[in-house]
GROMACS .gro file of C-alpha atoms in nm:
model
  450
    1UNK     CA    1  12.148   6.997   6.500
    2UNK     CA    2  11.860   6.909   6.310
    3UNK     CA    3  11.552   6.908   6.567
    4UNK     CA    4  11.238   6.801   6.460
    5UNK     CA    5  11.071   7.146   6.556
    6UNK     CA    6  11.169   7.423   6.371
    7UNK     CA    7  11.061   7.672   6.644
    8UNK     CA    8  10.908   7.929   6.387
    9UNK     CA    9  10.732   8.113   6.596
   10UNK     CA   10  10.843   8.248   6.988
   11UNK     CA   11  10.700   8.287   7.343
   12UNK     CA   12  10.756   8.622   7.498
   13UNK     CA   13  10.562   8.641   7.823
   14UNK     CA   14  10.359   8.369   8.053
   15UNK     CA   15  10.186   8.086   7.900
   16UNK     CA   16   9.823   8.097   7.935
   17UNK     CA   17   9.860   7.847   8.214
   18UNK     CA   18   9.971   8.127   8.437
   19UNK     CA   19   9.655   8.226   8.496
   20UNK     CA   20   9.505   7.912   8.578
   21UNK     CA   21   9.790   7.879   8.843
   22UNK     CA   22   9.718   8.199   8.969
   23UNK     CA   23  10.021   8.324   8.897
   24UNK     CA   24  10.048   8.743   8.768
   25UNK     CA   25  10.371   8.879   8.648
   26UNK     CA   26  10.443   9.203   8.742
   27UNK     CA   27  10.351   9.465   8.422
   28UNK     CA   28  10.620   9.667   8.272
   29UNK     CA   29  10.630   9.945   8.467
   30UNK     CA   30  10.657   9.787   8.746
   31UNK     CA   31  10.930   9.634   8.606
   32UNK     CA   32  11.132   9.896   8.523
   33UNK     CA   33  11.045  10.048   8.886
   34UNK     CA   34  11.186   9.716   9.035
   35UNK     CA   35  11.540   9.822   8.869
   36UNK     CA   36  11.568  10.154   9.023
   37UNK     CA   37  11.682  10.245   9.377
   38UNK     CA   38  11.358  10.466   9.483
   39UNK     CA   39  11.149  10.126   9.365
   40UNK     CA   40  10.935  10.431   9.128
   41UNK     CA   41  10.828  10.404   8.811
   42UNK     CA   42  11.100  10.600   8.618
   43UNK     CA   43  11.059  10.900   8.399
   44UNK     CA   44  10.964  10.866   8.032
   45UNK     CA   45  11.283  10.830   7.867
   46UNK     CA   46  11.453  10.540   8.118
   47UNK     CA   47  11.065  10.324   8.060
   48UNK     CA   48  11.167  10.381   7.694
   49UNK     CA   49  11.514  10.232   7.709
   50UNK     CA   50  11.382   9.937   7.923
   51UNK     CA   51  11.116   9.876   7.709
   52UNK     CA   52  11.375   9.868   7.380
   53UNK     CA   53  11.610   9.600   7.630
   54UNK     CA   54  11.322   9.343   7.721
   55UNK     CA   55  11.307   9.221   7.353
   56UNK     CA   56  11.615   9.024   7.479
   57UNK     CA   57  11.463   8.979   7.770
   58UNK     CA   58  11.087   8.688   7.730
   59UNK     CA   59  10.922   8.633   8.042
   60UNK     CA   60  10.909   8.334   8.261
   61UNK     CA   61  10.677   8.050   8.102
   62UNK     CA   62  10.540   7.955   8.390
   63UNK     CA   63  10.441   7.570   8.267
   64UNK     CA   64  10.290   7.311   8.443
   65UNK     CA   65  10.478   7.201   8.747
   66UNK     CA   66  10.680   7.508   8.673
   67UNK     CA   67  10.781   7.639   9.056
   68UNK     CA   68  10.587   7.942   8.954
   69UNK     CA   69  10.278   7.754   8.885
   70UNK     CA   70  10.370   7.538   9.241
   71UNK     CA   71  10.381   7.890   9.412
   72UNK     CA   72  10.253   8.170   9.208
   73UNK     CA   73  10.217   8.419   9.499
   74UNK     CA   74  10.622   8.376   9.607
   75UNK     CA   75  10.679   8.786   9.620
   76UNK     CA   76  10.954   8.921   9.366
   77UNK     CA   77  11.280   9.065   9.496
   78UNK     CA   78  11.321   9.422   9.346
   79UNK     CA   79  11.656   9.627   9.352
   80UNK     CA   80  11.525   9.888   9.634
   81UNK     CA   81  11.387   9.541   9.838
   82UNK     CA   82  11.743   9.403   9.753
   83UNK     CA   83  11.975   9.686   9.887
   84UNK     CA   84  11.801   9.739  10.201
   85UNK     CA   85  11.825   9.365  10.320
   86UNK     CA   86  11.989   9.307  10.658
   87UNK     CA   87  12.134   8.972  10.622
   88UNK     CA   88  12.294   9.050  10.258
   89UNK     CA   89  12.744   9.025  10.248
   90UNK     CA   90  12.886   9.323  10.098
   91UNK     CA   91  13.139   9.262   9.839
   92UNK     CA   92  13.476   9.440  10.028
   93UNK     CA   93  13.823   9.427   9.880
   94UNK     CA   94  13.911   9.196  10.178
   95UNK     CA   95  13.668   8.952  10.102
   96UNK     CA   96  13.561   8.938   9.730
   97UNK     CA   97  13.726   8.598   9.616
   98UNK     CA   98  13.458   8.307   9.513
   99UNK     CA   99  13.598   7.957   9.588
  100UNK     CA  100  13.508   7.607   9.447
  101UNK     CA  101  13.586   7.287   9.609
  102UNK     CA  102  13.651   7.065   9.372
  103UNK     CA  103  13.510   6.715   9.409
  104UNK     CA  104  13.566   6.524   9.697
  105UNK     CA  105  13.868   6.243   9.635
  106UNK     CA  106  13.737   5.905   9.753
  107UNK     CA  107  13.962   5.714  10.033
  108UNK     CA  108  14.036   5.365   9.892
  109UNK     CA  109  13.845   5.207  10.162
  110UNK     CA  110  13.527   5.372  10.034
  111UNK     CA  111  13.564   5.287   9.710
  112UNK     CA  112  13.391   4.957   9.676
  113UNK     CA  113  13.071   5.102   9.829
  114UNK     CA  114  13.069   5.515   9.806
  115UNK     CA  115  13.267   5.509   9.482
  116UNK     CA  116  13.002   5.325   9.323
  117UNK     CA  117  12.751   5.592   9.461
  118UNK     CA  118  12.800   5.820   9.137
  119UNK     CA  119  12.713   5.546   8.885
  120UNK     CA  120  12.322   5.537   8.805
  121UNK     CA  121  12.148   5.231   8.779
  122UNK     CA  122  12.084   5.243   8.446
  123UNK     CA  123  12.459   5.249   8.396
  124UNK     CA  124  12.616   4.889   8.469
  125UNK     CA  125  12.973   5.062   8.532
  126UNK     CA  126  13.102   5.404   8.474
  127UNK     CA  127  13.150   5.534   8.097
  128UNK     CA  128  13.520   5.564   8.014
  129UNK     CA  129  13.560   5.869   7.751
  130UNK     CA  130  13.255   5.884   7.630
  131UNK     CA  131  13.038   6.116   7.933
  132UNK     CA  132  13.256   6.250   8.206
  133UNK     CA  133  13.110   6.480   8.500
  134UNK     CA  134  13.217   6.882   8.484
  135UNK     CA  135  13.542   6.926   8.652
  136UNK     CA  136  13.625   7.178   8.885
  137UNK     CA  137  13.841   7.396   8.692
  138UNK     CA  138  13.590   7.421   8.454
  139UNK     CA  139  13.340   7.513   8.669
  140UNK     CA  140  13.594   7.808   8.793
  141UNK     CA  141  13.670   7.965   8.445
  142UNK     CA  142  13.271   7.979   8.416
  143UNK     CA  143  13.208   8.151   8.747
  144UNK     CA  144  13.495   8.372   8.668
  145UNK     CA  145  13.381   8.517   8.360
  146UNK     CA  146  12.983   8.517   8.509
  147UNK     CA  147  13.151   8.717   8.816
  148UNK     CA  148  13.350   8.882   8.639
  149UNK     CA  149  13.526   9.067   8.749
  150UNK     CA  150  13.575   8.901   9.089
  151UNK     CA  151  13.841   8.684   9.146
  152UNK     CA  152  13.766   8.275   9.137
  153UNK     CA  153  13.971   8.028   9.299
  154UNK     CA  154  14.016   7.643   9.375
  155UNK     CA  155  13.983   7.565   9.701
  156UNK     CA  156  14.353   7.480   9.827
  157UNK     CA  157  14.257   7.247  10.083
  158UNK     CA  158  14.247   6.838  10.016
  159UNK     CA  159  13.899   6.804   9.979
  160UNK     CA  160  13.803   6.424  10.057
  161UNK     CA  161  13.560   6.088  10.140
  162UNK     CA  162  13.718   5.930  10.417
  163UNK     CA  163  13.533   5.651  10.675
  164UNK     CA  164  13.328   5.782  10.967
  165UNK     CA  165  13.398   5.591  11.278
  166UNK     CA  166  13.239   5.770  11.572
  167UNK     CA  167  13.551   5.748  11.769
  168UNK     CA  168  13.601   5.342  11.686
  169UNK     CA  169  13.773   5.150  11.509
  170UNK     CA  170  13.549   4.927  11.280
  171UNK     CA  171  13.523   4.831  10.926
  172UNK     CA  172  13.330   5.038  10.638
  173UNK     CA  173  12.992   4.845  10.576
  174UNK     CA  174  12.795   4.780  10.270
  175UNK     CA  175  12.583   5.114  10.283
  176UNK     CA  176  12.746   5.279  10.551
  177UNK     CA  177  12.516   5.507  10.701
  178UNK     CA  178  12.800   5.789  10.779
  179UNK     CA  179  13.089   5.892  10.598
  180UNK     CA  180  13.353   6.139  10.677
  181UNK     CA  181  13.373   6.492  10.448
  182UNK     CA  182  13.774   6.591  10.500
  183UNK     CA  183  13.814   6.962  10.400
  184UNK     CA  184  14.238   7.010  10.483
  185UNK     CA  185  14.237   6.935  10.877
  186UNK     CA  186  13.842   6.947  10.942
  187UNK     CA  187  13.594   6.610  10.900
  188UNK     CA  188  13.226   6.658  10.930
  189UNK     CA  189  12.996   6.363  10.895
  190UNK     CA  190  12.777   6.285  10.615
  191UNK     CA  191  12.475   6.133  10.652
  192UNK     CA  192  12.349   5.843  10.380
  193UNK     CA  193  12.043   5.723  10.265
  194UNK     CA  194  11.924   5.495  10.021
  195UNK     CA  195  11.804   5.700   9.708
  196UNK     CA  196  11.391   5.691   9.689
  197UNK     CA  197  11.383   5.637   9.362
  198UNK     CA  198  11.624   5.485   9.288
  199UNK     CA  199  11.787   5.638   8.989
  200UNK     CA  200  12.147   5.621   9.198
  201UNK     CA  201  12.210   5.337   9.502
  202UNK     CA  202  12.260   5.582   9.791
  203UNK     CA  203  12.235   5.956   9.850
  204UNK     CA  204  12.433   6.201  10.097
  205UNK     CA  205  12.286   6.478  10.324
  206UNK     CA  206  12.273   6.813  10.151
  207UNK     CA  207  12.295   6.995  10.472
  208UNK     CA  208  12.568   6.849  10.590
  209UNK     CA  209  12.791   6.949  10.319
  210UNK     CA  210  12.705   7.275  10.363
  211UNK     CA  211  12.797   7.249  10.716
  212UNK     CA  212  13.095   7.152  10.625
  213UNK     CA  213  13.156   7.442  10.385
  214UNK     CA  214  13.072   7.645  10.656
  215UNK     CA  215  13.376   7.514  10.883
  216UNK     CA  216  13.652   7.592  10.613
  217UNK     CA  217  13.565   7.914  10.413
  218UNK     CA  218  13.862   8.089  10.397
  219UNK     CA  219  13.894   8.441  10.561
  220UNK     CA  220  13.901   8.642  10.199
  221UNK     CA  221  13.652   8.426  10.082
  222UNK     CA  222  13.309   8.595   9.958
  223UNK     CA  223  13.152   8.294   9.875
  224UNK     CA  224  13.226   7.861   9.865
  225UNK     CA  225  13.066   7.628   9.607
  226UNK     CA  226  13.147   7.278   9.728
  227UNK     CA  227  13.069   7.025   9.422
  228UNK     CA  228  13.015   6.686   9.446
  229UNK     CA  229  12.939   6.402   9.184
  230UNK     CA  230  12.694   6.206   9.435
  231UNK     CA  231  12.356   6.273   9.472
  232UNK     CA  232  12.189   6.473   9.737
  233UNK     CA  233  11.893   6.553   9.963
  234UNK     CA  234  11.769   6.770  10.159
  235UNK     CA  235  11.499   6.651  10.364
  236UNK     CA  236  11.381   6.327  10.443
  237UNK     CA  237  11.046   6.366  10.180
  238UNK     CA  238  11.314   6.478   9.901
  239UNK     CA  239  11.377   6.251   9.645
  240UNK     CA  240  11.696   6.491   9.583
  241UNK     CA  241  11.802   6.792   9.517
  242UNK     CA  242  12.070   6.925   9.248
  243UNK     CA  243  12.171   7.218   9.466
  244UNK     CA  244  12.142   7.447   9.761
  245UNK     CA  245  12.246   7.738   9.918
  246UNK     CA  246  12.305   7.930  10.229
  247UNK     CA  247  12.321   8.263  10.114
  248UNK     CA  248  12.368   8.484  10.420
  249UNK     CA  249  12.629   8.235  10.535
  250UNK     CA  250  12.778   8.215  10.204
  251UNK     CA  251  12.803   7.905  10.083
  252UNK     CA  252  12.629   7.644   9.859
  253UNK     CA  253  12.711   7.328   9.708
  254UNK     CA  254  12.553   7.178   9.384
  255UNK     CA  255  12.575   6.805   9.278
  256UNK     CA  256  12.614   6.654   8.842
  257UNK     CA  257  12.432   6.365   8.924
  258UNK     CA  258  12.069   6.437   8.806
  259UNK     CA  259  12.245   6.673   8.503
  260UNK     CA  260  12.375   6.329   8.326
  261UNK     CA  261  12.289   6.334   7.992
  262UNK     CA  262  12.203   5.962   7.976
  263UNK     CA  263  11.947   5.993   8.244
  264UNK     CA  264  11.752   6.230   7.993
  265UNK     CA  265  11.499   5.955   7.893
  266UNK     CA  266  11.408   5.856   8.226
  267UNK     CA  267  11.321   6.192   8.345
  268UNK     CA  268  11.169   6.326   8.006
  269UNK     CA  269  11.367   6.585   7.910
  270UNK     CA  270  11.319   6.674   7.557
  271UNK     CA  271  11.638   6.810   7.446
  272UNK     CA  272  11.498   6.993   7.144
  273UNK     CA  273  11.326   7.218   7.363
  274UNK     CA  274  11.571   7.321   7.655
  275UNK     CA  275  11.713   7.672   7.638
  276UNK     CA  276  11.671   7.890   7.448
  277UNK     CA  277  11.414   7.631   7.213
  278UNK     CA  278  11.185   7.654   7.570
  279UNK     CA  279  11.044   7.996   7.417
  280UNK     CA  280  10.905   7.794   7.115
  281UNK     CA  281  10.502   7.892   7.064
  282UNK     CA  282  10.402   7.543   6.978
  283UNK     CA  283  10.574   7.418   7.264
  284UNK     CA  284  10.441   7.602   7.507
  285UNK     CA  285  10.127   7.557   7.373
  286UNK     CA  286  10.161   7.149   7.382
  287UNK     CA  287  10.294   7.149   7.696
  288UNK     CA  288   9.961   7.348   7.842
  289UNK     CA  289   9.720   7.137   7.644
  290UNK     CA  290   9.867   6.798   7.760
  291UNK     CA  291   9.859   6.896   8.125
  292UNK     CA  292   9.414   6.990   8.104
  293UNK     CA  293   9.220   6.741   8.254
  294UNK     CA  294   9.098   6.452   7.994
  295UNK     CA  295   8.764   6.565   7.889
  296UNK     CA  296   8.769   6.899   8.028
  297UNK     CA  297   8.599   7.174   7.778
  298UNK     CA  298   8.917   7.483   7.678
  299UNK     CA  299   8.598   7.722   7.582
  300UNK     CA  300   8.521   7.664   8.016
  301UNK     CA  301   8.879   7.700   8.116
  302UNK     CA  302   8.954   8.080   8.297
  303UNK     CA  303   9.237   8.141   8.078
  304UNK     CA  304   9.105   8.470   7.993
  305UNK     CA  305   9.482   8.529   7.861
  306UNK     CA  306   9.595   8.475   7.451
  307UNK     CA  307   9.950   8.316   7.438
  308UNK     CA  308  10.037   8.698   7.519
  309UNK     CA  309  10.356   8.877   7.285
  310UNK     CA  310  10.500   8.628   6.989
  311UNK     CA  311  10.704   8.683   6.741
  312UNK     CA  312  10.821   8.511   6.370
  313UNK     CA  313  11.175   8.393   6.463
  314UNK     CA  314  11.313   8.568   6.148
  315UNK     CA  315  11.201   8.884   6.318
  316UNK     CA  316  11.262   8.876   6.662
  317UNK     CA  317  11.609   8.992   6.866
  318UNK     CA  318  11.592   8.613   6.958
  319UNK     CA  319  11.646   8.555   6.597
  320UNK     CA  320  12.028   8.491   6.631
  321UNK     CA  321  12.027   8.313   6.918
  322UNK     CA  322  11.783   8.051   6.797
  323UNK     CA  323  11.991   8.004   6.501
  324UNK     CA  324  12.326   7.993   6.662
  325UNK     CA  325  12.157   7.709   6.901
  326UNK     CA  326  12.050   7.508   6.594
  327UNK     CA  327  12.372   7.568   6.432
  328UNK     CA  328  12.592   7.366   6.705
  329UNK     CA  329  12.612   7.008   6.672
  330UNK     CA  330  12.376   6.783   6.836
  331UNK     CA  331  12.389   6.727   7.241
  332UNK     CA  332  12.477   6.336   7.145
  333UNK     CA  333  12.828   6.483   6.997
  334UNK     CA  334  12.969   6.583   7.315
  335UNK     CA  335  12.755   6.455   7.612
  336UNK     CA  336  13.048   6.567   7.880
  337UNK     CA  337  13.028   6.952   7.742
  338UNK     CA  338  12.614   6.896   7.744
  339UNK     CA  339  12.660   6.778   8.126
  340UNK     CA  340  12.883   7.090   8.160
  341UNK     CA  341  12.642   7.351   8.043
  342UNK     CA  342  12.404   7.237   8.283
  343UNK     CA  343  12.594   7.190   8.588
  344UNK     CA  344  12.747   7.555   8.492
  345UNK     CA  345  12.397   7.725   8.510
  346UNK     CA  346  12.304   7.590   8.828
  347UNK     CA  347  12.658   7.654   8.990
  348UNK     CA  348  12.598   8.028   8.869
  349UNK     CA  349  12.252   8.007   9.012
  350UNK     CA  350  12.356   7.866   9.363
  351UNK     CA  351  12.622   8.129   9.432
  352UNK     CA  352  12.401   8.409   9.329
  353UNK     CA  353  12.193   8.348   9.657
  354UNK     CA  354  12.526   8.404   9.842
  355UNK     CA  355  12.479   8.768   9.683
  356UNK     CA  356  12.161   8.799   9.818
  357UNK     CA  357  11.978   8.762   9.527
  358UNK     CA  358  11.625   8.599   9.583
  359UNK     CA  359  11.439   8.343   9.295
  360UNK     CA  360  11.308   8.583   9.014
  361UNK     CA  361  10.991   8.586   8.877
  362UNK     CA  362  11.007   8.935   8.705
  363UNK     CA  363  11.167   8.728   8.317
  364UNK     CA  364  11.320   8.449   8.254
  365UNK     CA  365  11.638   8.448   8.435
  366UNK     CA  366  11.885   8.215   8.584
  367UNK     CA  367  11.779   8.281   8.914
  368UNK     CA  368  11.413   8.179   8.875
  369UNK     CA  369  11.314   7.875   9.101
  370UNK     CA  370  11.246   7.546   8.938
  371UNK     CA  371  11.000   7.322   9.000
  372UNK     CA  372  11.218   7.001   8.937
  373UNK     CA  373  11.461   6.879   8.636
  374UNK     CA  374  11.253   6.945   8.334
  375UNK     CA  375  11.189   7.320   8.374
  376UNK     CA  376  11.560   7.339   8.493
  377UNK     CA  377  11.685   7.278   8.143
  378UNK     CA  378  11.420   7.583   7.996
  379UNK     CA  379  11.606   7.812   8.203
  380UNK     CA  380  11.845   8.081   8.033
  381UNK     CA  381  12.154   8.138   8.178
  382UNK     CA  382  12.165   8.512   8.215
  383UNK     CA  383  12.053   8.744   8.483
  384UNK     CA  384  11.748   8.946   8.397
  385UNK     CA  385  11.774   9.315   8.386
  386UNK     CA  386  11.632   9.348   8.772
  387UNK     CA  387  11.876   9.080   8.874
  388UNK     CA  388  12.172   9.209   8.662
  389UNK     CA  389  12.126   9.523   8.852
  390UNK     CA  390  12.183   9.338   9.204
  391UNK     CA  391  12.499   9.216   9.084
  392UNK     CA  392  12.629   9.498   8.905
  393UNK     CA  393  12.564   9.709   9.257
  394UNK     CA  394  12.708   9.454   9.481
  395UNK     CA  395  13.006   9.431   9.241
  396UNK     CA  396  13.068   9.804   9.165
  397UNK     CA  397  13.069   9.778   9.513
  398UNK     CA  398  13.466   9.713   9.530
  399UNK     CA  399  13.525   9.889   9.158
  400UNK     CA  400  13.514  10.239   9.274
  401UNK     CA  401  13.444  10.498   9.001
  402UNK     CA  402  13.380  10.250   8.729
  403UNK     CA  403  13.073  10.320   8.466
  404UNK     CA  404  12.861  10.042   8.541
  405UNK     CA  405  12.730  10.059   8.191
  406UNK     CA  406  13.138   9.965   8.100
  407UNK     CA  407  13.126   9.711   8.383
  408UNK     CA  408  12.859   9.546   8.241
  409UNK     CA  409  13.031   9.546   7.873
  410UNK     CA  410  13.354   9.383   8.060
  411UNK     CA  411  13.119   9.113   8.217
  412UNK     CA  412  12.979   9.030   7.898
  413UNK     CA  413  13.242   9.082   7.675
  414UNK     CA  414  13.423   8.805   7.956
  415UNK     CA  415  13.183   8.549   7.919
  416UNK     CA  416  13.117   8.575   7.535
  417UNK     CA  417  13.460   8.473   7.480
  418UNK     CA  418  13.411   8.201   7.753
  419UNK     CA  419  13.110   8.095   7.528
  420UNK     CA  420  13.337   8.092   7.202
  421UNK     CA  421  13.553   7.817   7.335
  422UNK     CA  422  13.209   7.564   7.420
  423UNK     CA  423  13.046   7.728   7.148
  424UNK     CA  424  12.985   7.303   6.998
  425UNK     CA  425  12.726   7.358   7.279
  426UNK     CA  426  12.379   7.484   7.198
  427UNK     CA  427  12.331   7.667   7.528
  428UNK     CA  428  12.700   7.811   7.499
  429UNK     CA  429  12.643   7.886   7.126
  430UNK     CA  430  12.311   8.068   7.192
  431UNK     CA  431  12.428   8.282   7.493
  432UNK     CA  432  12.736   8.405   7.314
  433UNK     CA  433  12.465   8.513   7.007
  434UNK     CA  434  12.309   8.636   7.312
  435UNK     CA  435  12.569   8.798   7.471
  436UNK     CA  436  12.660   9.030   7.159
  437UNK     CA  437  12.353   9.141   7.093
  438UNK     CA  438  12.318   9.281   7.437
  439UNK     CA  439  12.682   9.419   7.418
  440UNK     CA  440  12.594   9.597   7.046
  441UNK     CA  441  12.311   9.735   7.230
  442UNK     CA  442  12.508   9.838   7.591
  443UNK     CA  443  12.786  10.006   7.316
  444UNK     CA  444  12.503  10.268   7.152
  445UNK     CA  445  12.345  10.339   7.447
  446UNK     CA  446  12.722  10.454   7.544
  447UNK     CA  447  12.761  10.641   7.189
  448UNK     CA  448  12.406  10.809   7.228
  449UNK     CA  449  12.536  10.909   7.544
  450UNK     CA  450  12.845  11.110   7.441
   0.00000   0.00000   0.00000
């Protein structure tokens, strides 16, 4: 990978635009405090060891159009405000298993019209080898190893597109305006629209699915992630939406089509700059300048705020995972593991709300909220150490007795080695650099200990 930006120098908290959004990240103690039970700031010595793990850990940019800058004020989730919610699942022994339905088989009388739903326009037919969408199995090994260490399954059900006839017999139109979702014995109807912009011909109702998903989660099932190649809204002034969850009634379902790599240049994402290149100084500070007002004077803008903590690459605990990033071959190599890594992230994402766990605006983290496509591919994939927390609770939860410190090592230790095997991916090459520094680190705080 040979980017034109060498990324010399990284971006460790907000970008000065933070403060013209009105947006104030919580200050290190309060961090810490956010990871502890009593919601306190901790003693002396536990500030001091989360102090030492945030160098792993930058804080959330926090662009324009950033869903921070959108909504600065949204409240943060701490571990105390976490435990005590009412509507949050426990993980039980019964019911611990994460399912994905795979996506939906098309009927062959849909496949002249919804079939062609999945191609964009700027496609004239669907690629053949060169840029599949994730499959489902895939998507399971990754959840696995992120839930680890939670069972994942494929749904067993037939999971299918089949016509919608409200009770009569008639003929699939053009653009039919329902479809049928089969899920084993149970149909619920879709609603279709025509896409807004019209990056894809037609769209199918977000909510729906989820309905559906609602109807067939299995009785030991913690959680269901229905996937589906087509693209999605939400409401009627979406122009779509990649994914969405019900997380008190445990389910979610998450759509590839907006993650295709060849619909990069239409949307502007700059590749050279998604995770973990998003924490790149001069980045961050391009992106701020070009969004000021032409004309307007920076000496008269309330900034008030230097780019905040940066670092040299060479000497930052980042170092590593920059260069492991740059080392993997470019995105344009392997397009269908590129489309992969992001569908991966958001799947991960999505079924973290089904634990309860609200958008994050403590670091970086995979469960921030995103203000739309572009700031979803600056977006790590980990969970920040107030997140990772959550999880490790609500896991530990049905792993009685077990050191969560040693939980957390298994967790990471399982998705490192998922990592090594997509490792010709810069996201997956830079999380597994990533994931062993933090595992180093988890291993002498265990050695100190004894």
């Amino acid at each position: 990978m040979s980017p034109k930006c060498n990324h010399e120098r990284l971006q460790f908290d907000v970008s000065p635009h933070a403060v013209d959004a009105g947006f104030v990240r919580p200050p290190l103690a309060k961090r810490a405090a956010a990871t502890t039970s009593s919601g306190r700031v901790p003693d002396r010595n536990i500030l001091t060891a989360h102090t030492h793990s945030e160098s792993l850990f930058p804080g959330p940019l926090v662009l324009p159009a950033d869903g921070l800058a959108i909504d600065p004020k949204e409240p943060p989730q701490s571990f105390r405000s976490w435990a005590t919610e009412k509507l949050r699942n426990p993980v039980t022994r019964r019911r611990k298993t994460i399912y994905v339905a795979p996506v939906p088989e098309i009927d062959k009388e849909l496949h002249s019209t919804v079939g062609k739903w999945t191609v964009p326009f700027v496609l004239q037919a669907p690629m053949k080898g060169g840029c599949n969408p994730p499959k489902a199995e895939q998507i399971r090994e990754y959840l696995e190893a992120f839930y680890h260490p939670l069972p994942v399954k494929i749904l067993p059900a037939e999971v299918r597109f089949v016509p919608w006839s409200e009770g009569k017999a008639t003929k699939p139109s053009k653009q039919p305006q329902y479809i049928g979702l089969q899920v084993g014995n149970s149909v619920t109807r879709i609603t279709t629209r025509r896409c807004p912009d019209e990056v894809y011909p037609q769209q199918l109702g977000l909510n729906d699915i989820l309905d559906a998903a609602i109807d067939v989660l299995p009785d030991d099932a913690y959680a269901l992630v229905m996937l589906t190649d087509h693209d999605l809204y939400e409401d009627e002034d979406d122009e779509f939406c990649c994914g969405r969850a019900y997380g008190s009634s445990r389910v979610a379902v998450v759509s590839s089509s907006r993650y295709h790599p060849l619909l990069d240049e239409v949307t502007g994402i700059e590749r050279e700059h998604m995770w973990p290149f998003s924490h790149c100084e001069a980045y961050v500070q391009r992106m701020c300048r070009d969004a000021e007002p032409s004309g307007s004077n920076p000496k008269r803008r309330k900034t008030g705020l230097p780019l905040g903590p940066r670092a040299t690459e060479t000497d930052s605990a980042m170092a590593p995972v920059i260069q492991a990033g740059l080392a993997a071959p470019s995105p344009t190599s392997s397009p269908t593991a590129l489309w992969f890594s992001r569908m991966a992230r958001t799947v991960a994402h999505e079924v973290g709300h089904c634990f309860c766990l609200a958008h994050c605006s403590y670091y970086a983290c995979v469960m921030q909220g995103t203000g739309g496509i572009i700031e979803d591919m600056r977006q790590p994939p980990y969970l920040c150490l107030v997140c990772l927390v959550k999880l490790t609770r609500a896991v530990g939860d049905v792993e009685k007795g077990v050191d969560e410190v040693q939980l957390l090592i298994a967790r990471y230790t399982a998705l490192a080695k998922f990592c090594e095997t997509w490792k010709r991916v810069a996201m997956f090459a830079a999380y597994g650099a990533w994931l062993g520094k933090r595992i180093e680190s988890l291993k002498a705080t265990l050695a100190s200990a004894e």
